[in-house]
Structures are given as structure tokens and as C-alpha cells.
Amino acid sequence: MVQAISRIWRSIKQRYNLEGVHCEVCKESFFPKRTICPNCRRKGKLVDAKMPHTGKIYSYSLVYSAPAGFEYEVPYFVAIIELDNKVKIFSQVVDSEVDKVKIGAKVKAVFRRVQAGKEEDVIAYGYKFTVV
Amino acid sequence: MKGKKVFVIGAGMSSFGEHWSSSLRELIVDAAVKAIADSKIEGKDLQAIYGGCMASGQLTGQEHIGALIADYLGINPLPSTRLEAACASGSVALRNGIMAIASGFYDVVAVGGVEKMTEVSTELASTALGGAGDEEWELFNGATFPALYALMARRHMLEYGTTEEQMAMVAVKNHANGAKNPFAQYQKEITLKQVMESAYVASPLKLFDCSPLSDGAAAVILASEEFAKKICEKPVEFIASSQASDTIALANRKSFTSLKATQVASKEAFTQSGLKAKDIDVAEVHDCFTIAELMAMEDIGFCEKGKSGKFIEAGETKIGGSIPVNTSGGLKACGHPVGATGVKQVVELTWQLRGDANGRQVKGAEIGLTHNVGGSGATSVIHILKKAF
Amino acid sequence: MNVGIVSYGYYVPRLRVKTADIAVAWNKEKDVGEALGVKEKAVGAWDEDSCTFAVEAARMAVQCSGINSQEIGAIYVGSESKPYAVKPSATIVAEAISATPTLTAADLEFACKAGTAAMQMCMGMAESGMIKYGLAIGSDTAQAQPGDALEFTAGGGAAAVLIAKDSGGKANLIATLNDTYSFTTDTPDFWRRQHAEFPSHAGRFTGEPAYFKHVIGAVKGIFEKTGSTPKDYDYVVFHQPNGKFPTRVAKMLGFSDASVKQGLITPFIGNTYSGSSMIGLASVLDVAKPGQKILMCSYGSGSGSDAFTLTVEKGIEKPGKRPSESVLDYINRNKEYTSYVGYIRNRNKIKHLE
């Protein structure tokens, strides 16, 4: 799927470094970024915050039937990662032995191509996770 | 339910399946003409059209579905509007039709739902459907809808001991029902062994745990009490219409084993109708994946939290059980042309409550419930209908 | 010189392909790879490239350094397998280690010695006071045409070294870069033209007039410049296009086999091009003791060699200064075999219509 350059560019800090937001009022962190704290709304105060790069698998699936752009990569693991600060994020899980991808397995973020597109496209890099 | 009473006075649908020879506009016209004929009104009696459609732009290239429907039904210049809430598009179109009648703004409107999904590759269809979740943070990273529901299934299995066999039983039951529905995409029974031996799509979900890609349309005619009483012998009344929202991304939810939007919408619907879950005689629920039907049983309140596996195992949701679910075959066997599904659920219940569901009739059914979900649970819509004759 | 290494990092992809499997695919003798001293080679997964390797190596170096990455004033990525012909990998690395925006960054190309060229640039800039910290990275994927002899040795990997001026007492350094000497001529032994997909090479010509002439030229030059001899060095690291050349050139120069062994990584992961001698250096730094001396010499086709002399400093013994796992432990532990077909599919070498 061809991606607009601006949308890849404006999410670089989020995709490369897991930059989300933290609400200084309710102390909850959010990823991806939001502009309004869903707990505090106008009383909240959101500031940029890097999420921890480590966590554990909350749930996972091995995907055999892929959307456009991922057809040649099947099967691949996807998971919900619960980061060390309790924020949950969706990610692929790579470079991990099949029987080690389990709920509760410890993981860390790695840097990978997320969508490479075609020869004439910009490559979207970002986080994936690997079992440690 | 607040406002004036709202009735279904006509219902119709195209068959669901791979309609190689029918276009999107032909499908919705087919369903609408059947509903109009069933209601005994004439096209010129209609005051407005509400159409549910999720992804016609990506799936066929066509947007502006409201105008297309009015044009090809030959009833210009009637106001005609498309509504979208992913796989719950049909139900939100219904809600808009219901509110138009309940408010007294109109006396008779048509509500339709349509999707044409077989004109793109499976991968592109998967991408289009992926937009029902968080496109930037799920689909972009390789998510598919089976995968999102697989992530829920895995948690349900862990937290409540639900098994792949119990999920498979949902598919077996819904195929048994679909086998008796002449409009269903799969009119064929399947065995537990077949489901269990089918290939994984997104583990632990297998091919037969998943609803198919389908073409199809459904339509109903809604009318006020005055109008309905004049023309309709067997009206069916809407006694609840509720809708709730949740986070667009699955990851941002506290629990993966229930859909909060369904819990909230169900509670609201029971408040509106003054009924309880045990009062429901027949239900059409959103079984896009088998785990979704199990979770719906718990979230609506047909069974206790965590007990849906045992509930299907005990046969409670079969025709003849304590609460027959998905007599049409559900999304699994009847098919899931996404924009049409919410309307089709009401078409099926209209037939059930009128006693017209030949071969799959729930005896003595007087009250029915529909449950239609958008995305991985970011939208949930509940309707309760009552026999009104 | 008054500069040295603050920290280092490395990355080797998890997938391995056995050279015997490559031989089977092309109806060659099964021991072709072993004859070159390479039993298996590391190759990237479908979602990896020289830029993702570089980021992983850079992150490890920054983590071990304990510095604020905002203090990095220059990032140079040396590679001959850049994912973009035009668009720097160095900016991607800079963003991924949060070093932006106050720094200079560029990609370098000099076949397999672009990474050591990056080291020299960082040394000069740090010594002059132009920057506080400079990050030099060598990173490459296994670029080789299917069926070519190169395919038996071309592997993937990266290494990064963070370079700074000695800020007194050498406490901030794990090793001093005492001196450097380069030997450069125009010798076309290996090349890839602008739009060619795979590199070409001149067969046996890549040996004597190319690799050996330049490595020997640079090492003899640095001996002369520093007044040292092979016995002054505890470890020696050469560019390692295969498992044989480094030991042969070591012998020709008078180094013992033992001094070569710790830095010889190609037999396990293949020739990682720009990463090759730098991963070798990382492996030596994994075990070297304060006071020990290291000689390192790269080779890049085209051709040139950069020689460096290093002294290991006390700082290397501080907790956390070395990566948590040595290069050798990491490459032995973190590996998964893939078939030849799996490898060429992952490296996008199978043609298909989109």
C-alpha cells in the first residue's frame, strides 16, 4: 500500500522511539499520541513521553492471511505488548522461536522495516518486538 | 424507547454470496424492491432513504451510495444518505431511520445495507476491512481482523479456559442454521472435525472460525404507528435502539475478553425496553469470528461471564435451545457483506417474529435482539424487536 | 593522537544460511564455502536492511556509553548496501538514537572500508574540538549475485564505535586510538555501477594486487610511522573477505595465529563488508585487558586500507561499558537456520511481478 510521505514522516518519533504522551494530572501514559487525555479531558495536561522499550506479551497470534503489503511475509507473529509502564501496544514479533512466543514472555523493541512499499516508495521504519 | 413508535412493515434481501453477475447497485436495488413489495407501499410513499455501506470506495471505487440508491430505485429526488460505522454500518443506518420516525420527522422511510466485496483480491479486501480498526497503529503494522479477534480469543482461552473446540461449535451450529436459509452464502452443514482441521488464518482462529467475504444487500421499510396500522397486517415494533463506542484500537482496552461497547449498549437497550436478557426469544449476533459470538453471549447477558464455552457446548443457542442465536446462519454461514449485515439481522428477525422463517422458525418467538459490531468493538449497536400483531 | 573509543556496539542478524546449502543450489562441490573458511553466513530477515542493522549497533553503543545522545555531533554510516541510493541512512540512525537535530550526518561509501573511513573522520573532528562525540558505523547486508562465488561469503552485520577526545585521565575511554595510517590507490577489483543490482569483481585479481598489497602497505606504513613491530601487539584485526585472507596476511606480516583468532568473525557469519573489520574489533574489545595493544586494518575495494593502533584503557573494566553479551556469545546463541530459498526470498532476489 503506497503511503503518503507526510504521514510516515510525522510519526517517525512515535515509530522509531515509542514516543507517546503522559498526562501529568492523572499520571496515565498513552501510546499512540493523543491530544486530549481521555480521563481528564480539558483538565488534563499531556506531555511527550518515551515509552519503555521492554515489556511482555499480553496476547499473540500467528498470521497466515495478510493484508496488502504483507503478502510475502506470512506467517508472522502479531502481539499486544504490555510495556513496563502498563501501556499496551500492537506490534509484530520477530526473530523469536515459535514456542517462546507465549503470553507473559519478556520482549524488547527492535528496529525494523514496517512497510517497504515498492522501489519508488519511501521505506517506513519502526518498532517491532523480539522475545528476550 | 423514547419518541413515537417505530415499526418494520416490510423486509427483503438479496441472497448473500459471490455475485459475479450483479453490481453493487443491482444488489441494493434487488433488496430494496423486495422490501417495498413486502410492505405493500409504493416507492412514491417513501420520504427518505438511509443506506449502510462500509467500504465501497476501496472495494468498488464507488462512493456517494445514498444518491446511487435513490437514482437506481427510480425515486429521485428523495433524500438519501449513506452511513458508515465499519461492520455496524447497517445498524447505524437503521438507527437513523428509527430516529427519523420516532421524532415524527418522517412517517415512512427505507433503510438498506449493501457491500460488494468480491471484486478485489483477498489482500485488498483485508486492507479495506483493516480500516475498521486503527489504520495507523494496527493495520499499518500488519494487523488483520482475524488477528485482532485472535488476540481476544487467546485471552479468553487463558482467562476462562475457553477451547478451540468450543469456538468451532459456533461455526457448526451456524452452518446448520445456514443450511436452512435459502438466502445464506453457505447452505451446507459442517462437522466439528472439518472446522478443527481447517487451516489457521490467525492462530488460534482457523478458516472455519471466520465469516467470509460476501456480496449482498438487505432492506427494511420503517413506518410510524399511524402509517403501519393502515397498511401492514404483521408489523414488528422496535422497542430498543442503542449504540455505544469504545477505543478504535484493541490495545487501548482494559479487557480483551469482553466488548465494553456491547455491554453498555445491551444495558441501555434493556433499560429502553424494560426487558431482561432472559426475555429474548431469538437473537442475531455479530459472529464475524466464532469467538465474537461467544463473547456476545456474555456481554449481552445470555450467559455468565466466562461461561460462553459451556453455553455453546450445552446447545443452549441452537434452534430449540433456551436462546436460539443466529438462525439465519449468522455472519459465518449466511455471509457478511459488511454494510448489509445489521439490516439483514433485522430482516431475519422480522421473518422470525412474523412466523415466516420456514425451516428454521423459532416456535412462538415474540421478542428478538440484534447485535452488530463495528471494527474490533469500537462500535456496538443493539436493537430489540417485538411482534406487534 | 588524543582520541579514543568511548563505547562500541554491534549487530548480526539472526538468520544463517549454510554455505553447503548454497553449493547444493548451484551444483557446486559441497565444501566450496569451507575451502574459503566460511561454514555459514548471517543474513537479514525480510524486514531488515543495512540501515536497521546500523540502528541496532548504534543503540548498543549509545547504551553502553551512558552519554546523552544529544551530545553526539556527527554520525557517519559506511555501507555499500544502502537501502536508498539517494537519502541518507545516517539521518535514520540519528533519529532512532534521538541525536537530532544538532549534528552533522552523512553516508560514506568505500566498499568494505567505509566504516573505518567514518572512524577517521570522527577522530579528526573530535581531536579538533569540532564535535564532542562522533558515531562511526559500518553496516552491510549480504550483497552478492545468486550463483556468484561471492555468495558463499557475503554476510550481513554492523558495528558502531563512539569516538571522543580524551578528556583527561582517559577515564572516559575504553581504548585510545593512538594513530591511523591509510594506503590508497585506484585499483578496480570489485565494484557496482549506479544501477546494477549486484556487485561485480575481478576474481583472483582481488587477492594479490588488491587485498594483500593494500593491507600490507597500510600495516607497514603504520609500523614505520609508530616505530612498532608485530610483537608489540596483543591482537590484530584485518578486513576478512573470507576466513583465509586474514590469517595469510597475518603470517606474511609476522603476526602469530593466536593474535588473529579473537577478531576473526567471518568464519561464523560471513564477510559483513563495511562491518567486517569493525565487528572483529568489537570482538577483541570484548576480551582485551587494560594496557593491551591492538592493531586493526580494514580493506575496501577500489582500493584502500585504513590501519589503526589502539591501547586498551582502564575504562573498559567499568560495569556496563562493554555490551552485556560478547560478539562471539551473541552469534553462537542468537541464530536460526534458513534454507537457500528462504535466504534469497528474504533478500528480495526472486523476481516477481507486483
Short mmCIF file of N, CA and C in Angstrom, two decimals, chain A residues 1 3 7 11 14-15 28 31-32 34 58-68 70-71 76 78-80 88-90 92 103 114-115 124 127, chain B residues 123-124 126-127 134-144 147-148 150-152 154-155 158-159 200-203 247 250-256:
data_model
loop_
_atom_site.label_atom_id
_atom_site.label_comp_id
_atom_site.label_asym_id
_atom_site.label_seq_id
_atom_site.Cartn_x
_atom_site.Cartn_y
_atom_site.Cartn_z
N MET A 1 0.86 -1.19 0.00
CA MET A 1 0.00 0.00 0.00
C MET A 1 0.89 1.23 0.00
N GLN A 3 2.09 4.73 0.82
CA GLN A 3 1.79 5.61 1.94
C GLN A 3 2.23 7.03 1.61
N ARG A 7 2.62 11.35 6.24
CA ARG A 7 2.11 10.55 7.37
C ARG A 7 3.20 9.64 7.93
N SER A 11 5.06 10.58 11.97
CA SER A 11 5.01 9.60 13.07
C SER A 11 6.38 8.98 13.35
N GLN A 14 7.32 8.56 17.00
CA GLN A 14 6.49 7.53 17.62
C GLN A 14 6.93 6.15 17.18
N ARG A 15 7.18 6.00 15.88
CA ARG A 15 7.52 4.66 15.37
C ARG A 15 8.96 4.26 15.70
N GLU A 28 -1.43 8.85 33.83
CA GLU A 28 -1.50 7.72 32.90
C GLU A 28 -0.77 8.08 31.61
N PHE A 31 -0.15 5.54 24.30
CA PHE A 31 0.51 5.34 23.02
C PHE A 31 -0.51 4.70 22.09
N PRO A 32 -0.68 5.18 20.87
CA PRO A 32 -0.03 6.34 20.27
C PRO A 32 -0.47 7.66 20.92
N ARG A 34 -2.08 11.15 21.86
CA ARG A 34 -3.41 11.76 21.83
C ARG A 34 -3.23 13.23 22.13
N TYR A 58 1.09 -9.76 25.99
CA TYR A 58 -0.22 -9.82 26.64
C TYR A 58 -1.13 -10.80 25.88
N SER A 59 -1.01 -10.78 24.54
CA SER A 59 -1.71 -11.75 23.70
C SER A 59 -0.98 -11.81 22.36
N TYR A 60 -1.18 -12.90 21.61
CA TYR A 60 -0.44 -13.04 20.35
C TYR A 60 -1.22 -13.89 19.37
N SER A 61 -0.84 -13.78 18.10
CA SER A 61 -1.43 -14.63 17.05
C SER A 61 -0.41 -14.79 15.94
N LEU A 62 -0.43 -15.94 15.30
CA LEU A 62 0.43 -16.16 14.13
C LEU A 62 -0.46 -15.98 12.89
N VAL A 63 -0.13 -14.95 12.12
CA VAL A 63 -0.98 -14.55 10.99
C VAL A 63 -0.55 -15.27 9.71
N TYR A 64 -1.52 -15.95 9.08
CA TYR A 64 -1.24 -16.68 7.83
C TYR A 64 -1.84 -15.99 6.62
N SER A 65 -2.82 -15.14 6.85
CA SER A 65 -3.52 -14.48 5.74
C SER A 65 -3.34 -12.97 5.95
N ALA A 66 -2.59 -12.35 5.06
CA ALA A 66 -2.12 -10.99 5.31
C ALA A 66 -2.83 -9.94 4.47
N PRO A 67 -2.80 -8.70 4.95
CA PRO A 67 -3.30 -7.60 4.12
C PRO A 67 -2.27 -7.24 3.04
N ALA A 68 -2.68 -6.39 2.11
CA ALA A 68 -1.80 -5.96 1.03
C ALA A 68 -0.52 -5.35 1.61
N PHE A 70 1.88 -7.17 2.95
CA PHE A 70 2.47 -8.16 3.85
C PHE A 70 2.33 -9.58 3.29
N GLU A 71 1.88 -9.69 2.04
CA GLU A 71 1.54 -11.00 1.45
C GLU A 71 2.69 -11.98 1.49
N TYR A 76 3.49 -14.55 10.10
CA TYR A 76 4.23 -13.68 11.02
C TYR A 76 3.42 -13.50 12.31
N VAL A 78 1.89 -11.47 15.38
CA VAL A 78 1.48 -10.15 15.88
C VAL A 78 1.16 -10.35 17.36
N ALA A 79 1.25 -9.27 18.11
CA ALA A 79 1.00 -9.40 19.54
C ALA A 79 0.55 -8.07 20.12
N ILE A 80 -0.06 -8.16 21.27
CA ILE A 80 -0.25 -6.98 22.09
C ILE A 80 0.84 -7.05 23.14
N LYS A 88 -0.33 -0.70 26.65
CA LYS A 88 -0.36 -1.82 25.71
C LYS A 88 -0.26 -1.29 24.27
N ILE A 89 0.53 -1.99 23.45
CA ILE A 89 0.63 -1.59 22.04
C ILE A 89 0.58 -2.83 21.14
N PHE A 90 0.11 -2.61 19.93
CA PHE A 90 0.07 -3.67 18.92
C PHE A 90 1.39 -3.67 18.17
N GLN A 92 4.28 -6.35 15.61
CA GLN A 92 4.75 -7.64 15.16
C GLN A 92 5.82 -8.15 16.13
N ILE A 103 2.08 -15.89 26.01
CA ILE A 103 1.61 -14.84 26.90
C ILE A 103 2.54 -14.79 28.11
N VAL A 114 8.80 -1.51 8.66
CA VAL A 114 7.42 -1.87 8.92
C VAL A 114 6.69 -2.04 7.59
N GLN A 115 6.85 -1.06 6.70
CA GLN A 115 6.34 -1.21 5.34
C GLN A 115 7.38 -0.68 4.37
N ALA A 124 9.05 2.81 5.41
CA ALA A 124 8.59 3.17 6.76
C ALA A 124 9.27 2.24 7.75
N TYR A 127 9.12 0.24 15.15
CA TYR A 127 9.35 -0.78 16.17
C TYR A 127 8.71 -2.10 15.80
N GLU B 123 -6.29 -9.83 -0.37
CA GLU B 123 -5.38 -8.94 0.34
C GLU B 123 -5.93 -7.52 0.39
N LEU B 124 -6.46 -7.04 -0.73
CA LEU B 124 -7.01 -5.68 -0.75
C LEU B 124 -8.28 -5.59 0.08
N SER B 126 -8.79 -7.36 2.70
CA SER B 126 -8.27 -7.37 4.07
C SER B 126 -7.80 -5.98 4.48
N THR B 127 -7.17 -5.28 3.55
CA THR B 127 -6.72 -3.91 3.81
C THR B 127 -7.92 -2.99 4.03
N ASP B 134 -7.66 0.42 13.92
CA ASP B 134 -6.79 1.59 13.91
C ASP B 134 -5.84 1.46 12.73
N GLU B 135 -6.13 2.19 11.66
CA GLU B 135 -5.37 2.03 10.43
C GLU B 135 -3.88 2.33 10.65
N GLU B 136 -3.59 3.41 11.39
CA GLU B 136 -2.19 3.82 11.54
C GLU B 136 -1.38 2.93 12.47
N TRP B 137 -2.04 2.38 13.51
CA TRP B 137 -1.27 1.69 14.55
C TRP B 137 -1.59 0.20 14.64
N GLU B 138 -2.55 -0.29 13.84
CA GLU B 138 -2.79 -1.73 13.78
C GLU B 138 -2.54 -2.21 12.35
N LEU B 139 -3.39 -1.79 11.42
CA LEU B 139 -3.26 -2.25 10.03
C LEU B 139 -1.87 -1.95 9.47
N PHE B 140 -1.37 -0.74 9.72
CA PHE B 140 -0.07 -0.32 9.20
C PHE B 140 1.03 -1.28 9.66
N ASN B 141 0.84 -1.84 10.86
CA ASN B 141 1.85 -2.74 11.42
C ASN B 141 1.56 -4.21 11.12
N GLY B 142 0.64 -4.50 10.21
CA GLY B 142 0.43 -5.88 9.79
C GLY B 142 -0.77 -6.56 10.41
N ALA B 143 -1.65 -5.80 11.05
CA ALA B 143 -2.84 -6.41 11.66
C ALA B 143 -3.86 -6.78 10.59
N THR B 144 -4.61 -7.83 10.88
CA THR B 144 -5.76 -8.17 10.07
C THR B 144 -6.92 -8.31 11.05
N ALA B 147 -6.70 -11.46 13.01
CA ALA B 147 -5.64 -11.36 14.02
C ALA B 147 -6.14 -10.63 15.27
N LEU B 148 -6.89 -9.54 15.08
CA LEU B 148 -7.37 -8.79 16.25
C LEU B 148 -8.31 -9.66 17.09
N ALA B 150 -8.27 -12.88 17.07
CA ALA B 150 -7.43 -13.97 17.60
C ALA B 150 -6.77 -13.53 18.90
N LEU B 151 -6.38 -12.25 18.97
CA LEU B 151 -5.77 -11.73 20.20
C LEU B 151 -6.77 -11.74 21.35
N MET B 152 -8.05 -11.51 21.02
CA MET B 152 -9.09 -11.59 22.05
C MET B 152 -9.32 -13.06 22.44
N ARG B 154 -7.29 -15.55 22.31
CA ARG B 154 -6.18 -16.08 23.11
C ARG B 154 -6.34 -15.68 24.58
N ARG B 155 -6.81 -14.45 24.84
CA ARG B 155 -7.03 -14.02 26.22
C ARG B 155 -8.22 -14.76 26.84
N LEU B 158 -7.12 -18.09 27.85
CA LEU B 158 -6.26 -18.04 29.04
C LEU B 158 -7.08 -17.74 30.30
N GLU B 159 -7.96 -16.75 30.20
CA GLU B 159 -8.65 -16.29 31.41
C GLU B 159 -9.82 -17.18 31.80
N TYR B 200 -5.16 -22.59 9.79
CA TYR B 200 -5.14 -21.36 10.59
C TYR B 200 -5.11 -20.14 9.68
N VAL B 201 -5.91 -19.16 10.03
CA VAL B 201 -5.89 -17.86 9.35
C VAL B 201 -5.07 -16.90 10.21
N ALA B 202 -5.35 -16.91 11.49
CA ALA B 202 -4.58 -16.16 12.50
C ALA B 202 -4.79 -16.96 13.79
N SER B 203 -3.79 -17.73 14.18
CA SER B 203 -3.97 -18.66 15.29
C SER B 203 -4.45 -17.92 16.54
N THR B 247 -12.61 2.37 22.32
CA THR B 247 -11.37 2.77 21.64
C THR B 247 -11.28 2.12 20.26
N LEU B 250 -7.61 -2.00 19.62
CA LEU B 250 -7.79 -3.04 20.63
C LEU B 250 -6.84 -2.84 21.81
N ALA B 251 -5.59 -2.46 21.50
CA ALA B 251 -4.56 -2.37 22.55
C ALA B 251 -4.95 -1.42 23.67
N ASN B 252 -5.75 -0.43 23.37
CA ASN B 252 -6.09 0.58 24.38
C ASN B 252 -7.23 0.19 25.32
N ARG B 253 -7.67 -1.08 25.22
CA ARG B 253 -8.77 -1.52 26.11
C ARG B 253 -8.21 -2.20 27.36
N LYS B 254 -8.93 -2.03 28.45
CA LYS B 254 -8.53 -2.67 29.71
C LYS B 254 -8.67 -4.19 29.60
N SER B 255 -9.80 -4.64 29.04
CA SER B 255 -10.05 -6.08 28.93
C SER B 255 -10.20 -6.47 27.46
N PHE B 256 -9.69 -7.66 27.12
CA PHE B 256 -9.84 -8.19 25.76
C PHE B 256 -10.93 -9.27 25.72
#
